[in-house]
JSON list of C-alpha atoms in Angstrom, two decimals:
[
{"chain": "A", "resi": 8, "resn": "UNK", "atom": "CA", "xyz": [0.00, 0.00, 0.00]},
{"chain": "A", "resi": 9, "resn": "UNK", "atom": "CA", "xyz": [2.70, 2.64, 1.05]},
{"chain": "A", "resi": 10, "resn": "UNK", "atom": "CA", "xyz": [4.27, 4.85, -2.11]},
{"chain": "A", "resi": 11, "resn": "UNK", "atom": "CA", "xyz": [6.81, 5.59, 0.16]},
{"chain": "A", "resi": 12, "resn": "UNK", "atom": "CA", "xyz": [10.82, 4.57, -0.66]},
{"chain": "A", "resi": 13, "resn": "UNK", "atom": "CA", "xyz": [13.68, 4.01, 1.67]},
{"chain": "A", "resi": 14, "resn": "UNK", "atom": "CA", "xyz": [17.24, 3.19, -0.13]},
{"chain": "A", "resi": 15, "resn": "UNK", "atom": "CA", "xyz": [19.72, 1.57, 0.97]},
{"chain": "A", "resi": 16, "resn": "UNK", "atom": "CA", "xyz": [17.83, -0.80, 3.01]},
{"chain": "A", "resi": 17, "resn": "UNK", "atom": "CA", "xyz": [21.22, -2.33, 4.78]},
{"chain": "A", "resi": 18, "resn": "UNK", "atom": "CA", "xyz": [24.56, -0.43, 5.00]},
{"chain": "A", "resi": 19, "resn": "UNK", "atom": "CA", "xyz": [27.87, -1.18, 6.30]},
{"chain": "A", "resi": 20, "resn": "UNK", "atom": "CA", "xyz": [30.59, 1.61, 6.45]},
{"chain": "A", "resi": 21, "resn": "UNK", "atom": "CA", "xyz": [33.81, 2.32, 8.55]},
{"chain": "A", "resi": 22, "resn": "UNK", "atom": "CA", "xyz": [33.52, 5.11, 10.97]},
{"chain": "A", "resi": 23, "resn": "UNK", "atom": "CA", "xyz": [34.22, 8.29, 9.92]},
{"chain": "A", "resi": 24, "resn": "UNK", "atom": "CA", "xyz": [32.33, 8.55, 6.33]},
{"chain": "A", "resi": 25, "resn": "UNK", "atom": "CA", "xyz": [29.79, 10.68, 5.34]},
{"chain": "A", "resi": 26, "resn": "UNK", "atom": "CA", "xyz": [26.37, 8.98, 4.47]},
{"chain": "A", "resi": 27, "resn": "UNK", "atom": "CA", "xyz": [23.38, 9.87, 2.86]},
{"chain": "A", "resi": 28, "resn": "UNK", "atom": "CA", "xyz": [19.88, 8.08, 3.74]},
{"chain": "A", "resi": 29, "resn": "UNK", "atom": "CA", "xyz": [17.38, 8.40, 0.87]},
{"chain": "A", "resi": 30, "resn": "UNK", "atom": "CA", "xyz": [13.43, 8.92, 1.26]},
{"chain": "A", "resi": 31, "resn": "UNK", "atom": "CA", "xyz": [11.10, 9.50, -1.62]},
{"chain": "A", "resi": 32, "resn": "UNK", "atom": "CA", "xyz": [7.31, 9.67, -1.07]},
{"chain": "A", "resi": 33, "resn": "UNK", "atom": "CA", "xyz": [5.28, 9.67, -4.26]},
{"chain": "A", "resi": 34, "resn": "UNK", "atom": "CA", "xyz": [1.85, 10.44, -2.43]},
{"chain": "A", "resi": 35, "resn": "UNK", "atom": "CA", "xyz": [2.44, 14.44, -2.41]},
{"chain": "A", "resi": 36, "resn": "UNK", "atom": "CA", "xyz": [2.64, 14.21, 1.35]},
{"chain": "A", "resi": 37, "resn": "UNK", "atom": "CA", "xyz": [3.90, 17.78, 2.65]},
{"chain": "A", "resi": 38, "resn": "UNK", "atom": "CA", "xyz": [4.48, 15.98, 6.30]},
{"chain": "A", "resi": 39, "resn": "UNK", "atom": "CA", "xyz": [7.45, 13.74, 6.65]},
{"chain": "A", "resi": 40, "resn": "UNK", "atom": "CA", "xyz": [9.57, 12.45, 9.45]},
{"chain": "A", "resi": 41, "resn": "UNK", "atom": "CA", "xyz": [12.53, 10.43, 10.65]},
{"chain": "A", "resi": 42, "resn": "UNK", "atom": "CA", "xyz": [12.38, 8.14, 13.38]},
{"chain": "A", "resi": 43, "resn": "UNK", "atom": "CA", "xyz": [15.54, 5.66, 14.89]},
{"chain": "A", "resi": 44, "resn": "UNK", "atom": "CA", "xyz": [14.30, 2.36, 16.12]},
{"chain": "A", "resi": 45, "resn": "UNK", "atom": "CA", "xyz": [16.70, 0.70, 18.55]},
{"chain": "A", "resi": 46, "resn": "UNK", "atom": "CA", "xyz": [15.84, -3.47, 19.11]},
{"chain": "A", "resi": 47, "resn": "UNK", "atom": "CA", "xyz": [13.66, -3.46, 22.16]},
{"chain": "A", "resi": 48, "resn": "UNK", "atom": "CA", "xyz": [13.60, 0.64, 22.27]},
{"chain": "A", "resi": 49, "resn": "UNK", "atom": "CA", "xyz": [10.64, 2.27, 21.14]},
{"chain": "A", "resi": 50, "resn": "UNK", "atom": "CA", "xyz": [10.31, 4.79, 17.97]},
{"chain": "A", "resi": 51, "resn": "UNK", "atom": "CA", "xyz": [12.42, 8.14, 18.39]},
{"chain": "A", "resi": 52, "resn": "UNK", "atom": "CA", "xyz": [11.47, 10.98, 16.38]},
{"chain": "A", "resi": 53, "resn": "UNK", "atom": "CA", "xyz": [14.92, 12.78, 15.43]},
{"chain": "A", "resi": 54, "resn": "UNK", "atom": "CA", "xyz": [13.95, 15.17, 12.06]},
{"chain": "A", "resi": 55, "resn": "UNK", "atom": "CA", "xyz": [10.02, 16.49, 10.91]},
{"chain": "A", "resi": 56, "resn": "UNK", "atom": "CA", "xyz": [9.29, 18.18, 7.81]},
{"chain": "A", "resi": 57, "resn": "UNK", "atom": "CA", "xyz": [6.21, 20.31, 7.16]},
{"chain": "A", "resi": 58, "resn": "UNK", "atom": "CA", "xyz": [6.83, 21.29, 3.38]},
{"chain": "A", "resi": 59, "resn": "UNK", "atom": "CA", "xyz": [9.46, 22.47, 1.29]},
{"chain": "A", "resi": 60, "resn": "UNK", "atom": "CA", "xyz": [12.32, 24.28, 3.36]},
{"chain": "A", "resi": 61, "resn": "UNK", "atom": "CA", "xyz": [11.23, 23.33, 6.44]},
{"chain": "A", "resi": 62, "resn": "UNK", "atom": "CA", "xyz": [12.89, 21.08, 8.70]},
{"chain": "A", "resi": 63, "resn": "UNK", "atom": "CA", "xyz": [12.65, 20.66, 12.57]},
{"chain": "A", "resi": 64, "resn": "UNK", "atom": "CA", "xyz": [14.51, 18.18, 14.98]},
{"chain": "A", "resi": 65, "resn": "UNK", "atom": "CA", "xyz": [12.48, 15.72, 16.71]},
{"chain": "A", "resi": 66, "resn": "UNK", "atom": "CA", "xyz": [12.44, 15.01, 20.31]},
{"chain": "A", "resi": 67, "resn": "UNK", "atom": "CA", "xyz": [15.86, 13.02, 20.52]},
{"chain": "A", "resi": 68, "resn": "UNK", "atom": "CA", "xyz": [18.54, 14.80, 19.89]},
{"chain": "A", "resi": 69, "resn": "UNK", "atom": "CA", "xyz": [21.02, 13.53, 16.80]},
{"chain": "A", "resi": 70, "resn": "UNK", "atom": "CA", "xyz": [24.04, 14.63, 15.23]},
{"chain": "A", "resi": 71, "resn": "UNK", "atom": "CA", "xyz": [22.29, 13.72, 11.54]},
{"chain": "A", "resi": 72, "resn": "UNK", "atom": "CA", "xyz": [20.92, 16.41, 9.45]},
{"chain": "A", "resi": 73, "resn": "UNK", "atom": "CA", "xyz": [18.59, 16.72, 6.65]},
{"chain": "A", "resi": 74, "resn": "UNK", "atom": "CA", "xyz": [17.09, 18.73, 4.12]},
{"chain": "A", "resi": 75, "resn": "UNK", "atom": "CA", "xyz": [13.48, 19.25, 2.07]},
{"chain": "A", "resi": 76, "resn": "UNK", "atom": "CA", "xyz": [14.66, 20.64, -1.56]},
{"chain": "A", "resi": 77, "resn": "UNK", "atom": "CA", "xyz": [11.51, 18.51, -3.09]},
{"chain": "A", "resi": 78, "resn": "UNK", "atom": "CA", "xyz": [8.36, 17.50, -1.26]},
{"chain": "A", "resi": 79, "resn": "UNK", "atom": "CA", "xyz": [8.59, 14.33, -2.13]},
{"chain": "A", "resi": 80, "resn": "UNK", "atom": "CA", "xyz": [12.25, 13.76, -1.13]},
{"chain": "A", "resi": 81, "resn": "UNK", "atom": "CA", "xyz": [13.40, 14.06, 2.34]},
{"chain": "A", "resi": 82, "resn": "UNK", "atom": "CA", "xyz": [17.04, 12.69, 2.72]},
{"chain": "A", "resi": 83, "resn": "UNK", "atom": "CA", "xyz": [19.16, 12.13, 6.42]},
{"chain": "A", "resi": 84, "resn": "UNK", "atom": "CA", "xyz": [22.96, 12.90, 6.00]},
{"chain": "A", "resi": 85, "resn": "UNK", "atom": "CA", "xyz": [25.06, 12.22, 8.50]},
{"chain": "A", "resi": 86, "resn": "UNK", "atom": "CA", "xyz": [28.95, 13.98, 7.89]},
{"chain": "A", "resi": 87, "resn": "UNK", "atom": "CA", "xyz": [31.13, 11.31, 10.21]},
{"chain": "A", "resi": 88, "resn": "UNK", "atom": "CA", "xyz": [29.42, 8.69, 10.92]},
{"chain": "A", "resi": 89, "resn": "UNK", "atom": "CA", "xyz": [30.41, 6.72, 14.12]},
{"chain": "A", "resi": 90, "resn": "UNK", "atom": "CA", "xyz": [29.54, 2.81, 15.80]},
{"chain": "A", "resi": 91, "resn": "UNK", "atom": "CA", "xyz": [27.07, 5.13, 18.21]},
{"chain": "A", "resi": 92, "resn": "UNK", "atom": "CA", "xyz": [24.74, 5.84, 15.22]},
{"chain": "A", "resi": 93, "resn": "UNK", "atom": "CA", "xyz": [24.19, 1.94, 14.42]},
{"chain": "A", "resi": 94, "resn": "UNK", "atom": "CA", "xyz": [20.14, 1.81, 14.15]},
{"chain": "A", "resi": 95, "resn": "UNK", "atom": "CA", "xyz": [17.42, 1.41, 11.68]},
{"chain": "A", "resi": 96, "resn": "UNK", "atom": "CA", "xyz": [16.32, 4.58, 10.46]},
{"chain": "A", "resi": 97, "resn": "UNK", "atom": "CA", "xyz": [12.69, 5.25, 9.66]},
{"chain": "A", "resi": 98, "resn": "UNK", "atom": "CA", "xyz": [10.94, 7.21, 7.29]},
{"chain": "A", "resi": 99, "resn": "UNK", "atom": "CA", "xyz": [7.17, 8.40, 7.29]},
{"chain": "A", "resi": 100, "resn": "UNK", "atom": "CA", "xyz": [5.02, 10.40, 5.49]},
{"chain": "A", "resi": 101, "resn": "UNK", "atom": "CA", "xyz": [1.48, 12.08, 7.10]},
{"chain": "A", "resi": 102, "resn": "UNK", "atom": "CA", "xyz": [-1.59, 11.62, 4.92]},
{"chain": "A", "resi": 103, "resn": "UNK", "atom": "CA", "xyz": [-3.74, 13.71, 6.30]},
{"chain": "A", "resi": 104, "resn": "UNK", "atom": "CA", "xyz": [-6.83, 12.28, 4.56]},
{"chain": "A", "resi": 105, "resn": "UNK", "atom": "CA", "xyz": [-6.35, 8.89, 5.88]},
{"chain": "A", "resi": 106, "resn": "UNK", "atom": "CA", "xyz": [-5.36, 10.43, 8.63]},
{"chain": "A", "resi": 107, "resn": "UNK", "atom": "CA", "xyz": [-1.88, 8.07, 9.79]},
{"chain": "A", "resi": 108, "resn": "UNK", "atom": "CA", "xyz": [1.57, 7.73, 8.94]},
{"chain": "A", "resi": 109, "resn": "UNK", "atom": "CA", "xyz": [3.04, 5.71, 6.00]},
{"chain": "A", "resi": 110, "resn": "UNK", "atom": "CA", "xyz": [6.30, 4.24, 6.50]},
{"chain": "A", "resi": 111, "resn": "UNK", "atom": "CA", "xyz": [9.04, 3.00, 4.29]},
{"chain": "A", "resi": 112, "resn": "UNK", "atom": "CA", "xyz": [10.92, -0.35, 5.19]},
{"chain": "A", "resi": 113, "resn": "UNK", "atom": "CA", "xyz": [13.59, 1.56, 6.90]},
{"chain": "A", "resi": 114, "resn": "UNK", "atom": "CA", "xyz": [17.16, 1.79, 6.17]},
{"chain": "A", "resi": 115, "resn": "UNK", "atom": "CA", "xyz": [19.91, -0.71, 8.85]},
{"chain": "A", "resi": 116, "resn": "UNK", "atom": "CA", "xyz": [22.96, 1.17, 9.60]},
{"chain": "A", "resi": 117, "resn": "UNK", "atom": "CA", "xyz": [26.00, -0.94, 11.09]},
{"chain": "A", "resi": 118, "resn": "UNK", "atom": "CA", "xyz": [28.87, 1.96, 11.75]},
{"chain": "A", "resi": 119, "resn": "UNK", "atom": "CA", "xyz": [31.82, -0.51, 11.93]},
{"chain": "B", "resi": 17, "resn": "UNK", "atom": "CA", "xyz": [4.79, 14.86, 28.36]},
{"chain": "B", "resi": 18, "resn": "UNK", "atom": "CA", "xyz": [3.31, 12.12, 26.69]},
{"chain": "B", "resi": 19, "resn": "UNK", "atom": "CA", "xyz": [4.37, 8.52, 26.72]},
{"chain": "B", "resi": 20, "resn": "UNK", "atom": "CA", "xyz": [3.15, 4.62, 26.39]},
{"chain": "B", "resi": 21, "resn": "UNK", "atom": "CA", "xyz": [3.83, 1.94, 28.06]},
{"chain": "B", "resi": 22, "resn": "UNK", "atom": "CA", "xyz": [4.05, -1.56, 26.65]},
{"chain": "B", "resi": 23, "resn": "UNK", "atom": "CA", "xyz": [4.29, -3.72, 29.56]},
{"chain": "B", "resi": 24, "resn": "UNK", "atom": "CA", "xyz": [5.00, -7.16, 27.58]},
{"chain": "B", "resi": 25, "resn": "UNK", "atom": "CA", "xyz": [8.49, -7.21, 25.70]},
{"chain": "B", "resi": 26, "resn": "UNK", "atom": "CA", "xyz": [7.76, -10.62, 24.03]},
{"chain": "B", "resi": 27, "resn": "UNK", "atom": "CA", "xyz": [4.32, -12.67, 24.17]},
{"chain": "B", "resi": 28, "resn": "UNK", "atom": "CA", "xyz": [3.86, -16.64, 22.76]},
{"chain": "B", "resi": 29, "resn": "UNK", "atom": "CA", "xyz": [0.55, -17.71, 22.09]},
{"chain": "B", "resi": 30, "resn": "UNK", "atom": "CA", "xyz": [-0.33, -20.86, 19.98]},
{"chain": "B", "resi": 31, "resn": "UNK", "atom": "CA", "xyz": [-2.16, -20.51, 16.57]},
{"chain": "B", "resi": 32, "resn": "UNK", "atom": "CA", "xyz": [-5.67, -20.14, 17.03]},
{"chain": "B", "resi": 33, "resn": "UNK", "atom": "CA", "xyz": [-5.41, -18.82, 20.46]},
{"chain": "B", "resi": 34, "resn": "UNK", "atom": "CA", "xyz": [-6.62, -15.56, 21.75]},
{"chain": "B", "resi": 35, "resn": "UNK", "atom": "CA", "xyz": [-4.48, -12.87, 21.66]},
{"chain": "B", "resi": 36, "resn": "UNK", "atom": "CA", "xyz": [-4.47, -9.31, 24.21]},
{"chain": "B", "resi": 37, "resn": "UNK", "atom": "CA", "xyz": [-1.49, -7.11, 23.91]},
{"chain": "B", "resi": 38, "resn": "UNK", "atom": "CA", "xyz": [-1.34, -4.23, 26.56]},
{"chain": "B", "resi": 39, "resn": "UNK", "atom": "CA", "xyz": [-0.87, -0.36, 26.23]},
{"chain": "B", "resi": 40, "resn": "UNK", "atom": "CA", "xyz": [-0.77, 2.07, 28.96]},
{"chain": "B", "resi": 41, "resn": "UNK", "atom": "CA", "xyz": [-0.46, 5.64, 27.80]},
{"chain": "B", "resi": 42, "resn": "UNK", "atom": "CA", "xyz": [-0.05, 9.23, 29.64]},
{"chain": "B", "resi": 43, "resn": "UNK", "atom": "CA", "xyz": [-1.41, 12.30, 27.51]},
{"chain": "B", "resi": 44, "resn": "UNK", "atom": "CA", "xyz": [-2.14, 15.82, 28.60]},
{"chain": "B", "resi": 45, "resn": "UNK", "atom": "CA", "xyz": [-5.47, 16.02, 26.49]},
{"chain": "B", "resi": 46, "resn": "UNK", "atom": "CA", "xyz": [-7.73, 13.67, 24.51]},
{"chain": "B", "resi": 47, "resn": "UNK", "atom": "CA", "xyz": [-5.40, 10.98, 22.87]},
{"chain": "B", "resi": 48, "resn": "UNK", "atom": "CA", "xyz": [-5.18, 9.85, 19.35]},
{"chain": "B", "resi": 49, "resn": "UNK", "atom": "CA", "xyz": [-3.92, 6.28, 19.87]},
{"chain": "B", "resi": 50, "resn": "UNK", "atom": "CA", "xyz": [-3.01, 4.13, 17.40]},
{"chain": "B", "resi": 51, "resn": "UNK", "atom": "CA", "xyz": [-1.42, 0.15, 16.82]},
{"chain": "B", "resi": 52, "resn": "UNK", "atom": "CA", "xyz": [1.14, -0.01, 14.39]},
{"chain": "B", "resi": 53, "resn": "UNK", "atom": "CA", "xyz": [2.75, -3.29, 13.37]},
{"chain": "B", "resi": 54, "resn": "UNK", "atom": "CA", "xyz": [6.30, -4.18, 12.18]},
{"chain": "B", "resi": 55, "resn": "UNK", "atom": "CA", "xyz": [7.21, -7.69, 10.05]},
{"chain": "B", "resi": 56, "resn": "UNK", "atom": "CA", "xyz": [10.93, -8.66, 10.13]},
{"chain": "B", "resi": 57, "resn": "UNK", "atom": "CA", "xyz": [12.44, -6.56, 7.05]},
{"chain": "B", "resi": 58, "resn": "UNK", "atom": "CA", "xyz": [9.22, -4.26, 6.86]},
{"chain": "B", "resi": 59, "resn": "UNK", "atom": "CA", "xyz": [8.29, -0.85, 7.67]},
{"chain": "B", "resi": 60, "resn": "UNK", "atom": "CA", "xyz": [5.30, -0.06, 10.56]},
{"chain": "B", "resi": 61, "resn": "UNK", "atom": "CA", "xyz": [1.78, -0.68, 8.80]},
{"chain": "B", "resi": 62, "resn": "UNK", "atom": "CA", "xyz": [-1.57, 1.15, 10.64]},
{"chain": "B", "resi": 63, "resn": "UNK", "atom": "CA", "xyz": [-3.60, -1.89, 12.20]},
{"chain": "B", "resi": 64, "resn": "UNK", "atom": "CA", "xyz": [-6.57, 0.58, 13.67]},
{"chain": "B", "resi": 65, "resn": "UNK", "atom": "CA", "xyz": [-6.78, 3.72, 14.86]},
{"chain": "B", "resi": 66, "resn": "UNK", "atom": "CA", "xyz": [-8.81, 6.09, 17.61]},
{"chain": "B", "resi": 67, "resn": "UNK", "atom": "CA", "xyz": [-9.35, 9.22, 17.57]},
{"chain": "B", "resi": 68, "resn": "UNK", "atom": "CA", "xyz": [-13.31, 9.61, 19.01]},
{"chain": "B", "resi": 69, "resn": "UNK", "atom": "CA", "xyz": [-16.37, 7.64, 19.20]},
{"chain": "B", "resi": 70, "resn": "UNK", "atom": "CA", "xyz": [-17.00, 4.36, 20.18]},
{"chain": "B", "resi": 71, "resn": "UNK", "atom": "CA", "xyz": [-14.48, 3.13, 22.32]},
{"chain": "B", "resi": 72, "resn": "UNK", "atom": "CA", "xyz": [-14.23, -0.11, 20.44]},
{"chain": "B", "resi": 73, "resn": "UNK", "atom": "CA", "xyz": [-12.63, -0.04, 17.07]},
{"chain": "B", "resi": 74, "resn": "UNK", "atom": "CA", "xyz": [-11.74, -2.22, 14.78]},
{"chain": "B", "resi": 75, "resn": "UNK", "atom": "CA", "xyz": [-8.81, -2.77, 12.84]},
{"chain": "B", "resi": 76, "resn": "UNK", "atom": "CA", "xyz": [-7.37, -4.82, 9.86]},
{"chain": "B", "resi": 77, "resn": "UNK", "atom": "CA", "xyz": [-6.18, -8.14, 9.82]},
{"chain": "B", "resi": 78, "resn": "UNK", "atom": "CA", "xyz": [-9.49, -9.08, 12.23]},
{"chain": "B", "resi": 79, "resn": "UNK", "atom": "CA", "xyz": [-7.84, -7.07, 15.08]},
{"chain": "B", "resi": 80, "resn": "UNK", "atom": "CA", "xyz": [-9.96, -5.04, 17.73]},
{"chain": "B", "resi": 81, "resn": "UNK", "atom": "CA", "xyz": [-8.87, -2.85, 20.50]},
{"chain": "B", "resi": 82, "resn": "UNK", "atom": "CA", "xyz": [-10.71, -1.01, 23.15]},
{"chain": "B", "resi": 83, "resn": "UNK", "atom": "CA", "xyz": [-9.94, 2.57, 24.40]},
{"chain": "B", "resi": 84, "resn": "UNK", "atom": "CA", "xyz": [-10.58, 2.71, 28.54]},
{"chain": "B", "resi": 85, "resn": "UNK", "atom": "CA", "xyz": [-10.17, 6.22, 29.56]},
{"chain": "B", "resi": 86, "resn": "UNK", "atom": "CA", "xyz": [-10.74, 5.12, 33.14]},
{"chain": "B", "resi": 87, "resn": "UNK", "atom": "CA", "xyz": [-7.34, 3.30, 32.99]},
{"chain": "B", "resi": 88, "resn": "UNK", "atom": "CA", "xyz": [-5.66, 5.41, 30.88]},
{"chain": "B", "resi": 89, "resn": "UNK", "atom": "CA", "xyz": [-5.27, 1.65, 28.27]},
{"chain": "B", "resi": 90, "resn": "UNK", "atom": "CA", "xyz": [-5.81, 0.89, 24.90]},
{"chain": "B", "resi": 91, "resn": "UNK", "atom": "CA", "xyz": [-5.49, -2.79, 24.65]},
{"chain": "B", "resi": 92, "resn": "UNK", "atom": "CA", "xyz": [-5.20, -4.35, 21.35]},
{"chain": "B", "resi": 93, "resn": "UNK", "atom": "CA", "xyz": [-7.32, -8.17, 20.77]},
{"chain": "B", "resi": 94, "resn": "UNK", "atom": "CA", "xyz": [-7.66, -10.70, 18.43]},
{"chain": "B", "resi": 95, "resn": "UNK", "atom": "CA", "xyz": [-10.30, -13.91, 19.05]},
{"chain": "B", "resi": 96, "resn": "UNK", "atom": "CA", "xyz": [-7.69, -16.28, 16.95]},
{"chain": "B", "resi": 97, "resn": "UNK", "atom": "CA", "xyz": [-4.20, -15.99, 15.73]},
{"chain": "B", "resi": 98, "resn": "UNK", "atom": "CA", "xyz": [-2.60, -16.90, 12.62]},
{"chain": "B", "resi": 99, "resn": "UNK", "atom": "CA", "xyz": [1.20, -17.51, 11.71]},
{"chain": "B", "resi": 100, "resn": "UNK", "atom": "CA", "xyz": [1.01, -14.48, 10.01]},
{"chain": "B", "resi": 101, "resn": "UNK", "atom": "CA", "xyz": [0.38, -12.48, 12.44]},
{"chain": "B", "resi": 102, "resn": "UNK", "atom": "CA", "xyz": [4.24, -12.83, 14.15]},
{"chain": "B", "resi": 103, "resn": "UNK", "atom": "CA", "xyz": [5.58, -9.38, 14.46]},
{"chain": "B", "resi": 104, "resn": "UNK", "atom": "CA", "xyz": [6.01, -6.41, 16.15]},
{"chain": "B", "resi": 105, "resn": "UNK", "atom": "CA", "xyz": [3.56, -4.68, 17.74]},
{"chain": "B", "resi": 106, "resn": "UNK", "atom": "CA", "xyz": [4.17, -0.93, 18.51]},
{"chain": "B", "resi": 107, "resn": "UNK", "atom": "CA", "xyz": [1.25, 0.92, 20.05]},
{"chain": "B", "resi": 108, "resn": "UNK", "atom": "CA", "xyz": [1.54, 4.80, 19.81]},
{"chain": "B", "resi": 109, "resn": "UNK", "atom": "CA", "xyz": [-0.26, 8.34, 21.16]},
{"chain": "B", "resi": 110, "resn": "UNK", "atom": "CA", "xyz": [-0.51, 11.38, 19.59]},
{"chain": "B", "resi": 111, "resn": "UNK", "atom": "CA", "xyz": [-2.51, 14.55, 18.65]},
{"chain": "B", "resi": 112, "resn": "UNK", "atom": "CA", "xyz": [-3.04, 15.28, 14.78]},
{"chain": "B", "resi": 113, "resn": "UNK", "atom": "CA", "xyz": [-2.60, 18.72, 15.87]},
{"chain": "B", "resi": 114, "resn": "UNK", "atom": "CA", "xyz": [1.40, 18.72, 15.30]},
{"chain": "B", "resi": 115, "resn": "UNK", "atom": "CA", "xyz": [1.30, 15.03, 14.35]},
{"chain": "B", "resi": 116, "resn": "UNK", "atom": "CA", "xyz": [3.98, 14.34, 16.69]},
{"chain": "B", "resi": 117, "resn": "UNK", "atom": "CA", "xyz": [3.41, 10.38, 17.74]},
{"chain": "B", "resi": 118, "resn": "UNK", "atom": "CA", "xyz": [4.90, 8.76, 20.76]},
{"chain": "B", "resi": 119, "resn": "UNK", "atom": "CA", "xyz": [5.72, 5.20, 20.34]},
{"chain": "B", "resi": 120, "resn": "UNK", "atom": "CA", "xyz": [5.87, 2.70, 22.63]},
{"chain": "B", "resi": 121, "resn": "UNK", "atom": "CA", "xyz": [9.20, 0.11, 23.01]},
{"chain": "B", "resi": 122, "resn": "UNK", "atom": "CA", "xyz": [6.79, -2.35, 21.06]},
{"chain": "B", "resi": 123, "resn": "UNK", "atom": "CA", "xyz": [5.51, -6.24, 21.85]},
{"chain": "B", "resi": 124, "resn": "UNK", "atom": "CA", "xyz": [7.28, -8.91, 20.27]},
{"chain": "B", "resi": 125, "resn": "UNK", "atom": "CA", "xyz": [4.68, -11.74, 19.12]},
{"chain": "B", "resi": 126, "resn": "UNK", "atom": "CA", "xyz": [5.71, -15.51, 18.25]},
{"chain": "B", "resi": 127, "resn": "UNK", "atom": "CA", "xyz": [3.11, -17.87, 17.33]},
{"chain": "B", "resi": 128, "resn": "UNK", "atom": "CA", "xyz": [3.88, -21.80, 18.20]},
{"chain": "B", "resi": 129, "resn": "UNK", "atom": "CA", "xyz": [2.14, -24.48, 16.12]}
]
């Protein structure tokens, strides 16, 4: 059911590279958020989007970034990544006429 | 500040068996709760949803779940499980005012033969 696209699904780097998590919605959602999802840890909220040019950090505090150039693309960066920022990232998008989220199938991150 | 509480880390129930997963949540105002599940690989999919109303809603997949102000709960049921339905089971508050949901650490659910 979800238009909603998270790439890569698993990644493996060395610490110290930059990455780039992709996130493309083709619903025309104008909402769109980032959650980290520990095993056993609940949902985190760490980047929202409201439209184009706007982005706001969530409620846990993370040393990623991102940006809203498109609505339908919403990509994390991180500059240096580091073993501490191993988790699965997840993407959602708000459709306000269903009225829920849509998530992609998240994105694993191993920071070796 | 809002939060949930999922009290059960991992549940086993046989297939065919009766299934009650427990949420406790904590919200300022009227809550939008919701049950989201997770398959391995997958991203969260919207089960059911409440927002007003009747107290009992009902979700996909033949799963129900019953708002109880009284004790703050939202419990989420099912009469009879299937092998399908092993997975995560993340039950979340919110207000669709700034669409900010608070998830809970989620219920893990294995299904024996």
């Amino acid at each position: 059911e979800a238009d909603i696209y998270q790439t890569p699904r698993y990644l493996v780097i060395g610490t110290g590279k930059k990455i780039t998590l992709e996130c493309s919605q083709t619903m025309g959602h104008d909402k769109m958020y980032w959650y980290q999802q520990d095993p056993g840890m609940e949902l985190h909220l760490i980047h929202y989007s409201y439209g184009v040019n706007s982005t706001e950090k969530g409620d846990l505090s993370s040393e990623s970034t991102v940006s809203r150039i498109r609505t339908e693309h919403f990509p994390l960066t991180l500059e240096s990544a580091r073993p501490s920022h191993t988790s699965q990232y997840l993407c959602a998008s708000l459709g306000s006429a269903e009225e829920k989220l849509f998530f992609g199938s998240g994105t694993q991150l191993s920071v070796l | 500040a809002q939060s949930v509480t999922q009290p059960d880390i991992h549940i086993t129930v046989s297939e065919g068996a009766s299934l009650e997963l427990r949420c406790n949540y904590s919200y300022g105002a009227t809550p939008y709760l919701f049950w989201y599940v997770q398959s391995p690989g997958q991203g969260l999919q919207l089960l059911l949803k409440y927002f007003s109303g009747d107290t009992l809603v009902q979700g996909i997949k033949g799963f129900e779940a019953e708002f109880k102000r009284s004790q703050s709960s939202f419990n989420l049921r099912k009469p009879s499980v299937h092998w399908s339905d092993a997975a995560e089971y993340f039950c979340a508050v919110g207000n669709f005012g700034n669409e900010k949901l608070t998830f809970g650490t989620g219920t893990r659910l294995t299904i024996i033969p």
